[in-house]
Short mmCIF file of C-alpha atoms in Angstrom, two decimals:
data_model
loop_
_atom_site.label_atom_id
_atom_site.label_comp_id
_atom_site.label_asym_id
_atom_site.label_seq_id
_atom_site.Cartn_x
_atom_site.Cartn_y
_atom_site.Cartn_z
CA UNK A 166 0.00 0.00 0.00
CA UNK A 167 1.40 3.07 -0.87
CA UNK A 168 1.27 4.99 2.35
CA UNK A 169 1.92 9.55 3.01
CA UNK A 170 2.63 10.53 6.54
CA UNK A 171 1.38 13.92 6.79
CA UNK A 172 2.42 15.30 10.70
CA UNK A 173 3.79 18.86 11.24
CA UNK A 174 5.98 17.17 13.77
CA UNK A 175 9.26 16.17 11.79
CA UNK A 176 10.59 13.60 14.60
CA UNK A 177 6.42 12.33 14.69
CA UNK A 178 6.59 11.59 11.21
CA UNK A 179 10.11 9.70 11.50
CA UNK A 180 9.33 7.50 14.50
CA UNK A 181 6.02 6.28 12.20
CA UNK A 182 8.16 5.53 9.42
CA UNK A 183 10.24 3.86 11.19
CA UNK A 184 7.16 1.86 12.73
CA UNK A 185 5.85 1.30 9.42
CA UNK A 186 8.93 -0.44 8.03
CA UNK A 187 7.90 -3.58 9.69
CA UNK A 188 4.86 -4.04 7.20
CA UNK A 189 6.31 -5.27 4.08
CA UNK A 190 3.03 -4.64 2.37
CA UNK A 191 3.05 -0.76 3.20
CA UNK A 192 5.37 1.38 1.50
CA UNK A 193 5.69 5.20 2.63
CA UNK A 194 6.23 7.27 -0.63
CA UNK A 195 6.18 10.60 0.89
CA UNK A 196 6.13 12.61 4.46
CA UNK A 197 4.81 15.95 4.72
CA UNK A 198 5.10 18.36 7.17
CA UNK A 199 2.94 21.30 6.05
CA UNK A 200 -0.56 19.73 5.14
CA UNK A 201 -1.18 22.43 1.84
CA UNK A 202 1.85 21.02 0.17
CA UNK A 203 0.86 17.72 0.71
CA UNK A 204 -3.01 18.63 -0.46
CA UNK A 205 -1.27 19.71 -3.84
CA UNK A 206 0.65 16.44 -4.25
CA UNK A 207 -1.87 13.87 -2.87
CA UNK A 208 -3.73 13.96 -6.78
CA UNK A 209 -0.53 13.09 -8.35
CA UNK A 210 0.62 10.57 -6.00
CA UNK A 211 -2.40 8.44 -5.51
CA UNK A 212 -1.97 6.99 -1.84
CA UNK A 213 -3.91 3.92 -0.77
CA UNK A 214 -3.15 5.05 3.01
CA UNK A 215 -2.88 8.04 4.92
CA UNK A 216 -1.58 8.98 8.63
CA UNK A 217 -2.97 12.34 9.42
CA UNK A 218 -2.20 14.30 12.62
CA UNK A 219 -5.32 16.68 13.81
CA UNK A 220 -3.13 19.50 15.12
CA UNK A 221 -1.32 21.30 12.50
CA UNK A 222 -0.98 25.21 11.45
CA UNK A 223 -2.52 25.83 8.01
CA UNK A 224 -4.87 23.22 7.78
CA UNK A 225 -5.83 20.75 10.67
CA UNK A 226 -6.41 17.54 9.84
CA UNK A 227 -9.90 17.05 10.07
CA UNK A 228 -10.63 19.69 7.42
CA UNK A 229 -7.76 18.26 5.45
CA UNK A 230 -9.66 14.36 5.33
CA UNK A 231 -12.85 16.40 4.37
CA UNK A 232 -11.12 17.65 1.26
CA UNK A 233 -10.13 14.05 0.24
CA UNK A 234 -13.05 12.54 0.17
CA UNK A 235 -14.12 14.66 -3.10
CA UNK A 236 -11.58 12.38 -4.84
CA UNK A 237 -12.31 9.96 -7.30
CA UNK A 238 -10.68 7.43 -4.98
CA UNK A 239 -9.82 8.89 -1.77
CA UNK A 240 -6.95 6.99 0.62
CA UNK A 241 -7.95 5.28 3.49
CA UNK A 242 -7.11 7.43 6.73
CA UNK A 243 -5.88 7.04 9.99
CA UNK A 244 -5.34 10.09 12.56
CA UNK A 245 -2.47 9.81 14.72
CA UNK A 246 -2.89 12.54 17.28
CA UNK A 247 -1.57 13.34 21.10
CA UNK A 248 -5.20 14.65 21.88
CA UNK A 249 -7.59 12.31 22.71
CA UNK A 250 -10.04 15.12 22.53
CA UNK A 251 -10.80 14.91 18.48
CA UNK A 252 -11.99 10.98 18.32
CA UNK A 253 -15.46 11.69 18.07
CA UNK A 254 -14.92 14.14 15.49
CA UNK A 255 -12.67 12.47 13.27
CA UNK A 256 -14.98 9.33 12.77
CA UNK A 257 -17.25 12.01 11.06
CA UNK A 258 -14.70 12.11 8.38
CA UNK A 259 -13.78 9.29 5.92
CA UNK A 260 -11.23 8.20 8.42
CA UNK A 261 -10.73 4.16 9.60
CA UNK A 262 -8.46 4.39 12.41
CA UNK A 263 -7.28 6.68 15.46
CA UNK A 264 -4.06 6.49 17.38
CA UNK A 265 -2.99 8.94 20.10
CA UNK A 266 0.69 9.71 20.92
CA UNK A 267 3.08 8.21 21.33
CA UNK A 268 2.19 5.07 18.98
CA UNK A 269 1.73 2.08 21.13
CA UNK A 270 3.39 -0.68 18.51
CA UNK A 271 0.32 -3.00 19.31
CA UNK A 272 -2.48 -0.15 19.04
CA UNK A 273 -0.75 0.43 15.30
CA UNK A 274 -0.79 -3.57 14.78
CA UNK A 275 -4.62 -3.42 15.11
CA UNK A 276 -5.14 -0.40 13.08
CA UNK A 277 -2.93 -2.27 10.43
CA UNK A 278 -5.46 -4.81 10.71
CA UNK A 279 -7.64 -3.07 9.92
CA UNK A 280 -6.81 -0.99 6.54
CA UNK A 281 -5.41 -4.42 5.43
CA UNK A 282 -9.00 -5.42 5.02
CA UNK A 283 -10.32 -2.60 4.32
CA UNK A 284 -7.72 -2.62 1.52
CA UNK A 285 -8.11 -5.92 0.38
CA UNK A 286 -12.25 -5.70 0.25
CA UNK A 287 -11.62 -2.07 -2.45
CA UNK A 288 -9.30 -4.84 -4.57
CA UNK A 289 -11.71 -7.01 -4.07
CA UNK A 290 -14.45 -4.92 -4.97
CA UNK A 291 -12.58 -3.44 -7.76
CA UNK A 292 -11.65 -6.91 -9.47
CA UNK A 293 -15.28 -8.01 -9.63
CA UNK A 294 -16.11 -5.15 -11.92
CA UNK A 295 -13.29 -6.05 -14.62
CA UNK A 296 -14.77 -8.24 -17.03
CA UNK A 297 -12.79 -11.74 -17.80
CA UNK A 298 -11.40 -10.67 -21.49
CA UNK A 299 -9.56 -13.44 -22.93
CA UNK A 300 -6.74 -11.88 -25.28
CA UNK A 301 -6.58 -8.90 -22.77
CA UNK A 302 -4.73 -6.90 -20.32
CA UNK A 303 -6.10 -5.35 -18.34
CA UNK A 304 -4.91 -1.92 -16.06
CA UNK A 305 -6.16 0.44 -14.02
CA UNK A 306 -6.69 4.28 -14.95
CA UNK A 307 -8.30 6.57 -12.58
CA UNK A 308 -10.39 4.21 -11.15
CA UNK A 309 -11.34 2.79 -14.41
CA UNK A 310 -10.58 -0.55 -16.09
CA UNK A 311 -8.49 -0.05 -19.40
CA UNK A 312 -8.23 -3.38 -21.41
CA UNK A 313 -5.74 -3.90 -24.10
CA UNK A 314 -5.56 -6.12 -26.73
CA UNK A 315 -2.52 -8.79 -26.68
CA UNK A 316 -1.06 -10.38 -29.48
CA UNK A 317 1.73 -12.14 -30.37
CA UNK A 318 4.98 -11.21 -28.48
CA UNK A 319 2.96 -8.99 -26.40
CA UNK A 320 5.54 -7.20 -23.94
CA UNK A 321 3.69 -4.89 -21.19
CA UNK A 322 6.06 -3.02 -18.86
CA UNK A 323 4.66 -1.40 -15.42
CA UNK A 324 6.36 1.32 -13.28
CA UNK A 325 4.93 3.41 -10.75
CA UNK A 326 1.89 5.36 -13.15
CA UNK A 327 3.16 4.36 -16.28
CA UNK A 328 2.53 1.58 -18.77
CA UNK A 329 4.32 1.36 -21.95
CA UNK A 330 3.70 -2.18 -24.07
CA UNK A 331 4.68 -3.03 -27.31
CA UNK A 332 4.14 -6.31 -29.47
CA UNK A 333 5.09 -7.41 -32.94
CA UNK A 334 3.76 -5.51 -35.48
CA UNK A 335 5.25 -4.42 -38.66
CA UNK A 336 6.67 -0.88 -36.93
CA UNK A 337 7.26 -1.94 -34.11
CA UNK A 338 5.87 1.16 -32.33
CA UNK A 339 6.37 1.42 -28.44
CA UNK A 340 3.34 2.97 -27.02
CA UNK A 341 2.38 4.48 -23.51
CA UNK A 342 -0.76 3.98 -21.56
CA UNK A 343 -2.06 7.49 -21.54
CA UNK A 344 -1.73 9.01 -18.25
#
């Protein structure tokens, strides 16, 4: 799961990666520390997990999971906060879990637990809509199902948001999955 820690706290925000590390199926691709500048990447970097602190200048992070949820496919969130104060209030948001500082290891187990199947029921969900197309691939575009024809010597090549496949006609043109 590609995972942003978003915590005005820089030491915060290393101490969860750091906790995070022991999940091989969570990757953290970025850390923020001012909540605007991660608002302006979160489009382009298309997290399937968020840990959100309440607290911060600029934007706090209740208003901040309100935004999100006007995505096409918004990340799962969890608040990781030192007041205990704002658990009511974040539930009213799209978010799935709540931790209070410091991270108790075995609090963060069960809140793994939890977006893992969370996680695993969107898949889920998401493969059951893609028709079974014999002769296809089949990938993912904004939330939509993309399915391209394969032929002979079909080579498709993956990395990150980009898709570039090629197979064995005449000019042997190498095209890109538009972004």
């Amino acid at each position: 799961m590609k995972t942003i820690i978003i915590d005005d706290e820089p030491a915060i925000c290393s101490e969860l990666e750091y906790l995070l590390k022991k999940y091989i199926d969570i990757q953290v691709i970025e850390i923020h520390t001012n909540p605007l500048e991660a608002l302006s990447n979160i489009v382009d970097s298309e997290p399937d997990l968020l840990f959100l602190d309440i607290q911060m200048p600029g934007m706090n992070g209740l208003e901040f999971a309100k935004k999100l949820d006007q995505l096409s496919k918004p990340p799962l969130i969890v608040f990781s906060t030192a007041f205990h104060e704002h658990a009511l209030e974040a539930f009213s948001t799209p978010a799935v879990g709540y931790l209070t500082k410091p991270i108790v290891e075995s609090k963060l187990d069960d809140v793994i637990k939890k977006v893992r199947t969370l996680w695993k029921k969107d898949a889920h969900d998401l493969a059951a809509t893609v028709p079974l197309l014999e002769e296809h691939v089949c990938i993912r575009k904004n939330n939509k199902i993309i399915p391209i024809h394969v032929q002979p010597n079909f080579l498709c090549v993956c990395a990150g948001r980009r898709c570039l496949y090629c197979d064995e006609r005449p000019d042997r043109q190498v095209r890109f999955v538009p972004e």
